[in-house]
Amino acid sequence: MDSATELEQIETLAKEAETLKLRLDDERQKLNDVTLASVADRLESINCMNVKPRRILKGHQAKVLCSDWSPDKRHIVSSSQDGKMIIWDAFTTNKEHAVTMPTTWVMACAYAPSGTLVACGGLDNKVTVYPLSLEDDVSARKKTVGTHTSYMSCCAFPNSDQQILTGSGDSTCALWDVESGQLLQNFHGHSGDVMSLDLAPSETGNTFVSGSCDKMVLIWDMRSGQCVQSFQGHRSDVNSVRFHPSGDAVATGSDDATCRLFDLRADKEVAVYAKESIIFGANAVDLSISGRLLFAGYNDYTVNAWDTLKCQRVALLYGHENRVSCLRISPDGTALSTGSWDATLRVWA
Amino acid sequence: MEAAAAHQQKEKDPYVHRPCAFDKMEGLVREMQDPENGVPVRSQKQFLTSIPSAFMGECRRYLRRGVSVTGQQSQDTTGCLRVAGYDLVEWLMERLAIEESVEAVHIANQLCQYGYFFPVNDSKTLTVKDDSSLYRFQTPYYWPWQHRTPDNVEYAIYLAKRTRRNKQRHALEDYEIEALNSLRRNLQNKWDLIQQQAEEQVRLSKERKKGDKIVSDSQERAFWRVYRPPPGCLSSLEVVPVPTRGRPGAPRPPPRKRTLADLQREVELLRNSLTRTRIKMSTAIENLKNHFETYTEYDPMIVQPQPSNPWITDDQIFWQLNSPLVEVPTEKRVKRWALSMEEVMSDPTGLLEFTNYLRKEYSHENIRFWMAVKDLRRSFQAQIPVKVNEIYEEFLAAGAPCEINIDGKTMEKVQQEMKNPTRFTFDAAAEHVYTLLLKKDCYPRFIRSEHYRQLLAAGVQPLQKKRFFGFGGQAKKKASSTSVPTSGSLQQHQQQQTSGGGAAGTGRRRGSDRSLSGSAHELAICGIRDIATAPRVPHSHSQSNLTDIPYRGDLACLVKIPARPNPDDFQDAGVSGSAAVVRPTDDVCPWDAAPGPVPGPSSERPGDPGGGSSASVGTAAGGGEALTEARGASRKNSSQFDSGSSSSDVSVAVAEAAERLRRSCTLQQQQQQQQQQVAGCPRGSRGASVTFADTSRASVSSSNEYFSPQRSFDLSHSAAAPQLEETTDTPIGVVDTSEGSISPRGGVPAMAPVISISSIVGEILAEETQGAVNIDCKDIREENSTVEDDVVVEDDREDREDREEGNESRNNAATPHVRIEIDGEELAEDAQVVPVWEPDTQTQESTRAIPTPMEQQDNNDNEVCPWEDEENCRVDATYVKTYSTLGYL
C-alpha cells in the first residue's frame, strides 16, 4: 500500500484507539464501587516496623545497578557501573565470585532458579549467562544468549534455567533459549524503553509484566507473545514492576515519585502510594510475602515502606548515600536487599 | 557565565528527557522564595537591588524585595535571599506535612546538592544544617536541567577567569588547578578563545556593583560545584548513559514513530480489553486483604519467623528448618500446604509429600504427568521433540505405562498438537489434569488424608528465643521455649548442616540430639513430637521453662539413652514419659537414686552431670551408654548425648560444624548471641528445676544456666556440688567463682557447652595455674564448637595439667573453628565444669576411645568415649572421677 493510505489508516486507527480508551475508562469506572481507603479503614495498622540494616556489602568500585537473590535465600548477585558482577554470600558478607564484564553499566542481573547460573547484561545489548562453579574461572564458561538492538535493562529466568526473559531499551522484551541462544518469543508493544519486568508468581503462570518509559505497564502472555492487558496511570517512566504475591496485582514504581498498585482482575489502578514530601522518582519496588508491605527505593537515597492496604507510609529507611537503584525482598521474605549508586548493597531485616 | 548565557537559546529542545523531580524541586524552591509564604529571610540589612546582568534577570522577580543579608561580611550585601538552615527545615516540614525533621533536613540536603541553594559560608560542601547557618538561593539560570549540560570550554573559561582575579578571593582549589591544566592541554586549539572570553567576562564584572558581583560570583561557583564536584563528592546530576535518559543537550534519538503495526496491536488490545470481564473494586480489594490475612503469619516482615530471623539473630536455624527438602517440615509449613494447591506444588517438600501420598494411592501418574509437562515447557529448545515423545509414550499413548485419564476431547487436541510438537503440546492435557484431577480431587483428598494429618502432627514447632538485646523480634517468653537450648540447638543445626545434605535424618538427628543434650528441654519437646521431628527442632527453651522441661528432658534423655542408644530413642524416651521417670530420680538426688549401681561417692560424682543420668542408668540396664550420655548431658547436654549415642560420628560432625563455623564467623557470633541470650535467661529457673541441687549449688547452677550445656553442668554441678562440698569445699568455691565469671559472660557459644565441660576441667586447672585459663577457655570454646567437647572433658579428667596443655594445643587446633571472644565465659564454664570432673574419672575417660578429630586425638582418646568409658567403667566410675576432680579443686 502506498504511504498515503497508510497514513490514513494510522489516523483512523489512532482515532479508534482514543474512543476505545474512553469507553474502556467508562467500563472500568462502573465497577469502581469503593475506595481502598474505605475498606482498609477497618484493618489494623502495622505498628512499629523494625526494619534495620543488618549487613553492608562493600566491594563494588562503582554504582550498583542491579541485584538479585539466589534461591538459597542468602546469596546475592549484583552488577555495577564498572562492569563488575559480584556473587555475595550476603549472610557472611563474603564475596564468592567477581566477574568482569566486557562492558560498563551492567544494568541487569538475575539468578537462575537452580542457583547455579546467573545472567547479566547492560550497555553491551547482550544477555550473558555465567555458570557458577567453585572450580573454574566463572567467566571462562560464559555464554552469550541473546542480543538486543539497544541496552538490556532487565532480565529474569522464568522458573527454569533453560530460558531467559529480557527487557531492553529497544522497547521490546524477548524470551531466549539459553542453550541455543534462539529467540523463542518476541514481545512488541511498548513504545519506550522497557525498564523492568517480573514474572507472575504462579507455577502454571505463563504471564509476565513489564514497565516502560512510555509510562505503560503491560501484561504479556509468554506463549503467544501477545500483550493481554495494559495499565496506564503513571505520569513518567515506569522504572520497576513487581507482581503481588497473589498474582492478582502488580506494584509499580515510577519517576513521577509515586508507586501504584494495579489489580489485574479489576483491570484498574487500585492504589497510589505518594506523599508530598517524596519528590524523587522510585527506582525499585518489591512486596513482602503477604503483599501488605511495599518497599520502594528512591532517587533521594531513601527506601520507603508502604502499607499497601492503608496507603500509608510506615517506615522511612535511611542509610544509602546515593540513589537506591535496586531493591529485592529475599525469596523467603526474611530480608530486603538494596543496592545503591553509593557502590554498596545493604541487607535489611 | 556570559558564555553560558550565550548558549542558552540553543537549548530549547522540545523532546528533552527531564525527570519529574526537577519540576517538583523547582516548584518547591520557587515557593520557598515567595515573599509572602516563603522561607523567612534572615537579613540584617536590606537593599533594593537592581540585578545587573541579563541572566540575572530571571531571578529578578524572586528578588523583588531585594533582600540581602550580611552579617559578618559587610561587602556581602547583595540582592540575594539568604535564609537560615532551621528556617528552611521548618518551612519544608510545614509545606510538605513532614512529621520528623530528619526527613526535612534530608530533602533540604537534596535540594542543596542539586544546587538550588548553597551555603553562604562554606564553599566546600553542599549540605544543609538544621541551625542558623545561612544559605543563598541559586539564580534559576543556574538551576540544573534548565539547559544543556555545560561543556569543558565553559568550565575552562570559568577557571581562567578566576585566575585573572583577586588571588585571595578567587584562588583556585587544587583540583581546579589540575582541571585547568588538563583543560589547557586538551583544548589547546581553543585556548586563545577561552582566554579572550575570560578576559571579557572579567572586564564586564568589573562594571558591576560590588554587591551584585559577590552574589553572582558565589552563585557561579556553586553552579560549578554541582557540575564539576570536587573529587570524592557525589554528583547528583549523573544519569544513566542511555540515549533516552540522557541529560539535556545530549544527542538523543527522535521519538519512535508509531507504526501501523503498533496501532493495530493497540486497537486490538483495547478491543479485547473492552470485553474483558472485570470484578468490582470492592472484590479486588477484598482479595488483596484476604491474601494479606492468610499470609500474615508467613511474612517475616510482619510476624517474626520462628525461631528467629537469621538476619537479625545470626542464627540459621530458621533456614535449616525450612530448607527446600527436609525430612520433617515445620508445622507452619505443613499448614501452609493447606492454603492452596499452589503452595504444595511450589514447595519441594510439599510436592514430595503430595507425590508420596498419591503414590500410596496408586494415583501419582497425574502429578507426574503434570510435572513432566511443566518441565517440558521450560526445556532447552533442542530437547523438545524428544521430550514430547517421551511424555506421550509414558502417559498418553494407548497402553502407556502410566496412562493418564483425560477426556476424549482433550485427547483429540493432544493428538492434533502431536503432529507439530512444541513445548506447549500438552498444555491442554496438563491443564485438564491440573484443574480437574489434581486440584479438585487429589489435592483435597491429600489435605483431608491421614498422611497429611500425620505430617501436621509431626510438624516441627520451632520455639522462639528470648531476645535480650531488643532485636525487635517478638520476645515473648514461652514457658517451653527459651534461649537456653539455643546454643545446643545451634550446634545441632550446624552439625546437621555439616553432616548432611538435605535430608540426612538420622545423622542430623544425632547431631541435634547432641546439641539437644545441651538443652534437655529440646529433647523433651522432641519427645513430645515425633521422634523424627525432634532432632530438627531447635528448641530454645527459656531457662525458666527449663526448670520444668529441661530436667525432665535431660533425665529422660539420659535414661532413655541408656536404653536406646539412638538419638531418636532419646526423643522417644522423652516422648514416652521416661522423662517423668527420670525426673523423680533427679529430684531425688541423682546420686541418691543412682546409688544402687554407683558407689556412694561415685554415685555422687556422676550425680552432677550424670546425677540424673546415673539414676537413669540405674534404671536402665545399659548403664554404659546411659552413663556416657548422662555425662554428656551433664557436661554439655547435647553434645555429650550425641557422643554417647555416636560419639565418633558426633565428633566428626562437630568438626565439620566447626569448619563451617569458621567459614562463617557470623555463625559464631550467632552462637555467642544465643548463648548470651541464654545466659540472660533466668538462672533461677534451672536451679529450681534441679531439685537435688543444694542452695549453694543452686547459685552455681544458675550461673551455669548461662550456657545451655552448662545447664546440664549446673545440674550436675549442683548435684555434685553437695557431694563435693562434702568431699571438699574447694570445689564449690571454684564453682562459685566460675559461676560468677560465667554469669556476666553468659554468652558462651552454643558449642561451648560440650566444650565447656572439657574446657572447664582444663580451665579449672588453668585457674589453678591461672595464667593458662584464658587459653583454655578459648580452647574450650573451640573444642566445643568442634564437637570435641566430650573429648576435651575426658582429657581434662585424665590429666589436668596435661589437659591444660592439651587443651591449649587443642584449642589451638580447634581455634580455627570459631574463636569466640568470650574467654571469661568459657573460663567460667570451665570452672563450673571442673567441679564435675574428677581426676579419677579423667583417667578413666582417657582410657575411653577418642572420637574427636585428629588434632585432638589424644584428648579424644580420653574423651572418646566418656560414655564408653563410663559404660565400661560404669557411669559411676566416671562420675566418681569427676567428683574426685572436684575434690582436687
Tab-separated table of C-alpha atoms in Angstrom, chain A residues 1 6 9-10 13-14 16-17 20-21 23-24 27-28 31-36 39 43 46 49-51 54-55 63 69 73-74 81 90-92 94 105 107 123 151 158-160 162-163 169-171 177-180 182 184 188-189 191-193 195 203-206 213 222-223 227-230 235-237 239 244-246 249 255-257 261 263-270 276-280 288-293 295 299-302 309 313 316 318 321-323 329 332-336 341 347-349, chain B residues 17-22 24-25 28 95-99 102-104 106-107 110-111 113-114 234-245 256 258-260 262-289 291-293 295-296 298-302 305 309-312 314-316 318-319 322-324 336 342 345-346 370 374-383 387 417 422-425 427-428 431 434 470-473 663-667 670:
chain	number	residue	atom	x	y	z
A	1	MET	CA	0.000	0.000	0.000
A	6	GLU	CA	-1.006	4.054	5.352
A	9	GLN	CA	-5.057	4.137	8.259
A	10	ILE	CA	-2.849	5.247	11.051
A	13	LEU	CA	-6.677	3.665	13.989
A	14	ALA	CA	-5.417	6.354	16.312
A	16	GLU	CA	-10.381	4.452	17.144
A	17	ALA	CA	-7.872	3.858	19.873
A	20	LEU	CA	-11.847	2.790	22.735
A	21	LYS	CA	-9.846	4.207	25.589
A	23	ARG	CA	-15.142	3.540	26.535
A	24	LEU	CA	-12.740	1.465	28.480
A	27	GLU	CA	-16.357	0.442	31.762
A	28	ARG	CA	-13.772	0.476	34.457
A	31	LEU	CA	-17.172	-1.162	38.845
A	32	ASN	CA	-15.386	1.371	40.911
A	33	ASP	CA	-17.728	0.974	43.836
A	34	VAL	CA	-15.460	1.563	46.786
A	35	THR	CA	-12.079	3.004	47.506
A	36	LEU	CA	-9.257	1.152	49.058
A	39	VAL	CA	-12.048	-0.928	53.104
A	43	LEU	CA	-7.707	-3.030	59.153
A	46	ILE	CA	1.066	-2.004	61.087
A	49	MET	CA	8.136	-1.558	61.782
A	50	ASN	CA	11.503	-2.597	62.983
A	51	VAL	CA	13.490	-2.958	59.826
A	54	ARG	CA	21.814	-5.879	59.093
A	55	ARG	CA	24.568	-6.261	56.527
A	63	LYS	CA	27.442	2.339	41.267
A	69	TRP	CA	18.622	-13.014	45.406
A	73	LYS	CA	17.941	-17.080	50.356
A	74	ARG	CA	21.376	-15.889	51.325
A	81	GLN	CA	28.578	0.508	36.535
A	90	ALA	CA	25.220	-11.861	51.960
A	91	PHE	CA	24.942	-13.633	55.275
A	92	THR	CA	28.677	-13.545	55.868
A	94	ASN	CA	31.892	-12.528	51.704
A	105	TRP	CA	26.805	-0.216	33.115
A	107	MET	CA	22.111	-2.827	34.284
A	123	LEU	CA	25.088	-1.372	27.602
A	151	TYR	CA	20.804	-1.741	26.041
A	158	PRO	CA	11.064	-17.986	34.069
A	159	ASN	CA	11.090	-20.894	36.539
A	160	SER	CA	13.795	-22.574	34.560
A	162	GLN	CA	16.860	-23.064	30.317
A	163	GLN	CA	15.114	-19.892	29.320
A	169	GLY	CA	15.934	-0.162	25.560
A	170	ASP	CA	14.781	-1.171	22.107
A	171	SER	CA	11.305	-1.262	23.683
A	177	ASP	CA	16.616	-20.388	24.789
A	178	VAL	CA	19.716	-20.429	26.931
A	179	GLU	CA	21.362	-23.383	25.319
A	180	SER	CA	20.975	-22.438	21.693
A	182	GLN	CA	17.469	-18.993	19.949
A	184	LEU	CA	11.778	-18.135	21.408
A	188	HIS	CA	6.337	-5.938	20.901
A	189	GLY	CA	4.013	-3.345	22.294
A	191	SER	CA	6.732	2.480	22.645
A	192	GLY	CA	9.513	3.343	25.053
A	193	ASP	CA	12.460	1.677	26.708
A	195	MET	CA	12.838	-0.729	32.202
A	203	GLU	CA	3.653	-22.069	38.917
A	204	THR	CA	1.493	-22.510	35.920
A	205	GLY	CA	1.529	-18.871	35.031
A	206	ASN	CA	2.626	-18.032	31.590
A	213	CYS	CA	9.466	4.672	29.700
A	222	MET	CA	4.632	-15.640	27.189
A	223	ARG	CA	3.277	-18.346	24.988
A	227	CYS	CA	0.025	-8.252	25.277
A	228	VAL	CA	-3.058	-9.213	27.201
A	229	GLN	CA	-3.582	-6.253	29.466
A	230	SER	CA	-2.340	-2.736	29.860
A	235	ARG	CA	2.944	10.248	34.637
A	236	SER	CA	6.511	9.375	33.895
A	237	ASP	CA	8.804	6.450	33.208
A	239	ASN	CA	11.105	2.100	36.474
A	244	HIS	CA	1.840	-9.027	44.027
A	245	PRO	CA	2.465	-12.422	45.639
A	246	SER	CA	-1.151	-13.341	44.978
A	249	ALA	CA	-1.959	-7.366	41.095
A	255	ASP	CA	9.940	8.535	38.006
A	256	ASP	CA	6.836	10.517	38.900
A	257	ALA	CA	7.688	9.768	42.544
A	261	LEU	CA	-0.894	-0.943	42.573
A	263	ASP	CA	-5.298	-5.091	40.000
A	264	LEU	CA	-5.430	-7.495	37.101
A	265	ARG	CA	-8.926	-8.733	37.700
A	266	ALA	CA	-10.434	-5.354	38.419
A	267	ASP	CA	-8.422	-4.146	35.440
A	268	LYS	CA	-7.548	-0.867	37.035
A	269	GLU	CA	-5.402	1.060	39.405
A	270	VAL	CA	-6.195	0.244	42.992
A	276	GLU	CA	4.117	15.381	49.018
A	277	SER	CA	7.433	15.086	50.711
A	278	ILE	CA	8.548	12.461	48.241
A	279	ILE	CA	9.926	14.386	45.339
A	280	PHE	CA	12.180	11.945	43.614
A	288	SER	CA	6.576	-8.585	51.214
A	289	ILE	CA	5.289	-12.147	51.300
A	290	SER	CA	1.834	-11.121	52.422
A	291	GLY	CA	1.683	-8.251	49.979
A	292	ARG	CA	0.923	-5.862	52.788
A	293	LEU	CA	4.225	-4.037	52.680
A	295	PHE	CA	9.213	-1.330	49.752
A	299	ASN	CA	16.457	8.609	43.928
A	300	ASP	CA	16.653	10.605	47.144
A	301	TYR	CA	18.700	7.797	48.730
A	302	THR	CA	15.850	6.520	50.859
A	309	LEU	CA	-3.811	-1.552	52.002
A	313	ARG	CA	3.993	5.133	54.649
A	316	LEU	CA	11.458	5.524	56.011
A	318	TYR	CA	17.946	5.930	55.638
A	321	GLU	CA	24.469	7.724	50.402
A	322	ASN	CA	23.269	7.879	46.865
A	323	ARG	CA	20.276	6.801	44.864
A	329	ILE	CA	12.842	-8.979	49.101
A	332	ASP	CA	11.574	-16.283	51.943
A	333	GLY	CA	10.758	-12.728	52.846
A	334	THR	CA	13.177	-12.535	55.741
A	335	ALA	CA	15.236	-9.702	54.361
A	336	LEU	CA	15.312	-6.815	51.994
A	341	TRP	CA	24.861	4.273	43.481
A	347	VAL	CA	20.520	-6.102	53.666
A	348	TRP	CA	17.705	-5.030	55.935
A	349	ALA	CA	15.603	-7.125	58.225
B	17	HIS	CA	14.123	13.932	28.926
B	18	ARG	CA	13.597	15.661	32.154
B	19	PRO	CA	12.949	13.753	35.335
B	20	CYS	CA	9.798	14.872	37.076
B	21	ALA	CA	11.786	15.524	40.184
B	22	PHE	CA	13.165	18.719	38.675
B	24	LYS	CA	8.852	19.394	41.691
B	25	MET	CA	12.051	20.777	43.091
B	28	LEU	CA	9.263	23.978	45.758
B	95	ARG	CA	4.832	22.826	53.489
B	96	LEU	CA	5.205	19.110	52.945
B	97	ALA	CA	3.483	17.969	56.104
B	98	ILE	CA	6.588	16.265	57.331
B	99	GLU	CA	6.488	14.956	60.831
B	102	VAL	CA	15.150	14.327	59.779
B	103	GLU	CA	13.170	13.951	56.625
B	104	ALA	CA	13.008	17.691	56.053
B	106	HIS	CA	17.164	15.196	54.103
B	107	ILE	CA	15.069	16.946	51.492
B	110	GLN	CA	18.879	17.018	48.302
B	111	LEU	CA	17.855	20.450	47.069
B	113	GLN	CA	23.045	19.041	46.247
B	114	TYR	CA	21.113	19.808	43.135
B	234	LEU	CA	28.836	12.945	44.632
B	235	SER	CA	27.434	14.418	41.552
B	236	SER	CA	23.722	14.425	41.853
B	237	LEU	CA	23.326	15.081	38.189
B	238	GLU	CA	24.819	11.935	36.851
B	239	VAL	CA	22.494	9.959	34.675
B	240	VAL	CA	22.367	6.581	33.087
B	241	PRO	CA	24.207	6.851	29.804
B	242	VAL	CA	21.425	5.619	27.612
B	243	PRO	CA	20.119	7.709	24.785
B	244	THR	CA	16.609	8.267	26.004
B	245	ARG	CA	17.542	9.140	29.520
B	256	ARG	CA	9.893	6.409	17.982
B	258	ARG	CA	4.245	4.637	15.916
B	259	THR	CA	3.843	2.340	13.012
B	260	LEU	CA	0.717	0.896	11.606
B	262	ASP	CA	1.860	-0.665	16.630
B	263	LEU	CA	-1.508	0.938	16.281
B	264	GLN	CA	-3.153	-2.200	15.092
B	265	ARG	CA	-1.838	-4.007	18.091
B	266	GLU	CA	-3.039	-1.315	20.380
B	267	VAL	CA	-6.512	-1.201	18.942
B	268	GLU	CA	-6.708	-4.949	19.101
B	269	LEU	CA	-5.725	-4.890	22.718
B	270	LEU	CA	-8.206	-2.165	23.519
B	271	ARG	CA	-10.995	-4.016	21.832
B	272	ASN	CA	-10.211	-7.119	23.734
B	273	SER	CA	-9.993	-5.175	26.930
B	274	LEU	CA	-13.423	-3.769	26.373
B	275	THR	CA	-14.997	-7.196	26.533
B	276	ARG	CA	-12.909	-8.326	29.447
B	277	THR	CA	-14.810	-9.421	32.486
B	278	ARG	CA	-13.919	-7.369	35.479
B	279	ILE	CA	-14.502	-7.741	39.100
B	280	LYS	CA	-15.684	-4.967	41.288
B	281	MET	CA	-13.206	-2.814	43.029
B	282	SER	CA	-14.542	-3.980	46.345
B	283	THR	CA	-13.951	-7.606	45.391
B	284	ALA	CA	-10.453	-6.875	44.256
B	285	ILE	CA	-9.642	-5.121	47.465
B	286	GLU	CA	-11.194	-7.903	49.450
B	287	ASN	CA	-8.947	-10.334	47.617
B	288	LEU	CA	-5.871	-8.372	48.472
B	289	LYS	CA	-6.987	-8.145	52.047
B	291	HIS	CA	-4.313	-12.632	50.838
B	292	PHE	CA	-2.730	-10.469	53.447
B	293	GLU	CA	-4.705	-12.050	56.237
B	295	TYR	CA	-0.236	-14.928	54.670
B	296	THR	CA	0.440	-12.583	57.524
B	298	TYR	CA	4.243	-16.278	56.786
B	299	ASP	CA	5.523	-12.775	56.258
B	300	PRO	CA	8.717	-12.281	58.228
B	301	MET	CA	8.460	-8.559	57.731
B	302	ILE	CA	5.280	-8.520	59.765
B	305	PRO	CA	9.652	-16.052	61.965
B	309	ASN	CA	15.063	-14.270	61.654
B	310	PRO	CA	18.560	-15.328	60.641
B	311	TRP	CA	19.460	-11.857	59.509
B	312	ILE	CA	18.632	-10.444	62.884
B	314	ASP	CA	22.648	-14.615	63.010
B	315	ASP	CA	21.001	-17.880	63.856
B	316	GLN	CA	20.390	-20.005	60.816
B	318	PHE	CA	15.149	-20.933	60.552
B	319	TRP	CA	16.770	-21.695	57.244
B	322	ASN	CA	12.841	-24.503	56.079
B	323	SER	CA	15.334	-25.695	53.554
B	324	PRO	CA	13.747	-26.864	50.326
B	336	ARG	CA	0.711	-23.638	54.506
B	342	GLU	CA	-0.063	-23.955	44.520
B	345	MET	CA	3.321	-27.566	44.329
B	346	SER	CA	5.781	-24.757	44.863
B	370	TRP	CA	1.901	-32.521	35.181
B	374	LYS	CA	5.961	-28.293	33.320
B	375	ASP	CA	9.491	-29.408	32.711
B	376	LEU	CA	8.863	-29.620	29.003
B	377	ARG	CA	7.590	-26.090	28.879
B	378	ARG	CA	10.905	-24.803	30.156
B	379	SER	CA	13.297	-27.187	28.475
B	380	PHE	CA	16.028	-26.413	26.065
B	381	GLN	CA	14.665	-25.967	22.622
B	382	ALA	CA	16.689	-28.835	21.273
B	383	GLN	CA	15.221	-31.315	23.707
B	387	LYS	CA	10.684	-34.944	25.484
B	417	GLU	CA	-0.761	-30.980	18.610
B	422	THR	CA	6.177	-27.857	20.671
B	423	ARG	CA	6.830	-27.109	24.259
B	424	PHE	CA	3.147	-26.375	24.610
B	425	THR	CA	1.874	-29.548	23.049
B	427	ASP	CA	-0.766	-27.780	27.771
B	428	ALA	CA	-4.389	-28.636	27.280
B	431	GLU	CA	-4.486	-28.054	32.334
B	434	TYR	CA	-4.246	-29.928	36.956
B	470	GLY	CA	15.990	-5.993	71.823
B	471	PHE	CA	16.402	-7.408	68.414
B	472	GLY	CA	12.969	-6.293	67.859
B	473	GLY	CA	11.548	-9.666	67.429
B	663	ARG	CA	33.803	-20.178	57.396
B	664	SER	CA	31.067	-18.068	58.644
B	665	CYS	CA	32.069	-16.050	61.561
B	666	THR	CA	28.534	-14.962	61.741
B	667	LEU	CA	27.606	-18.316	62.966
B	670	GLN	CA	25.131	-16.067	66.433
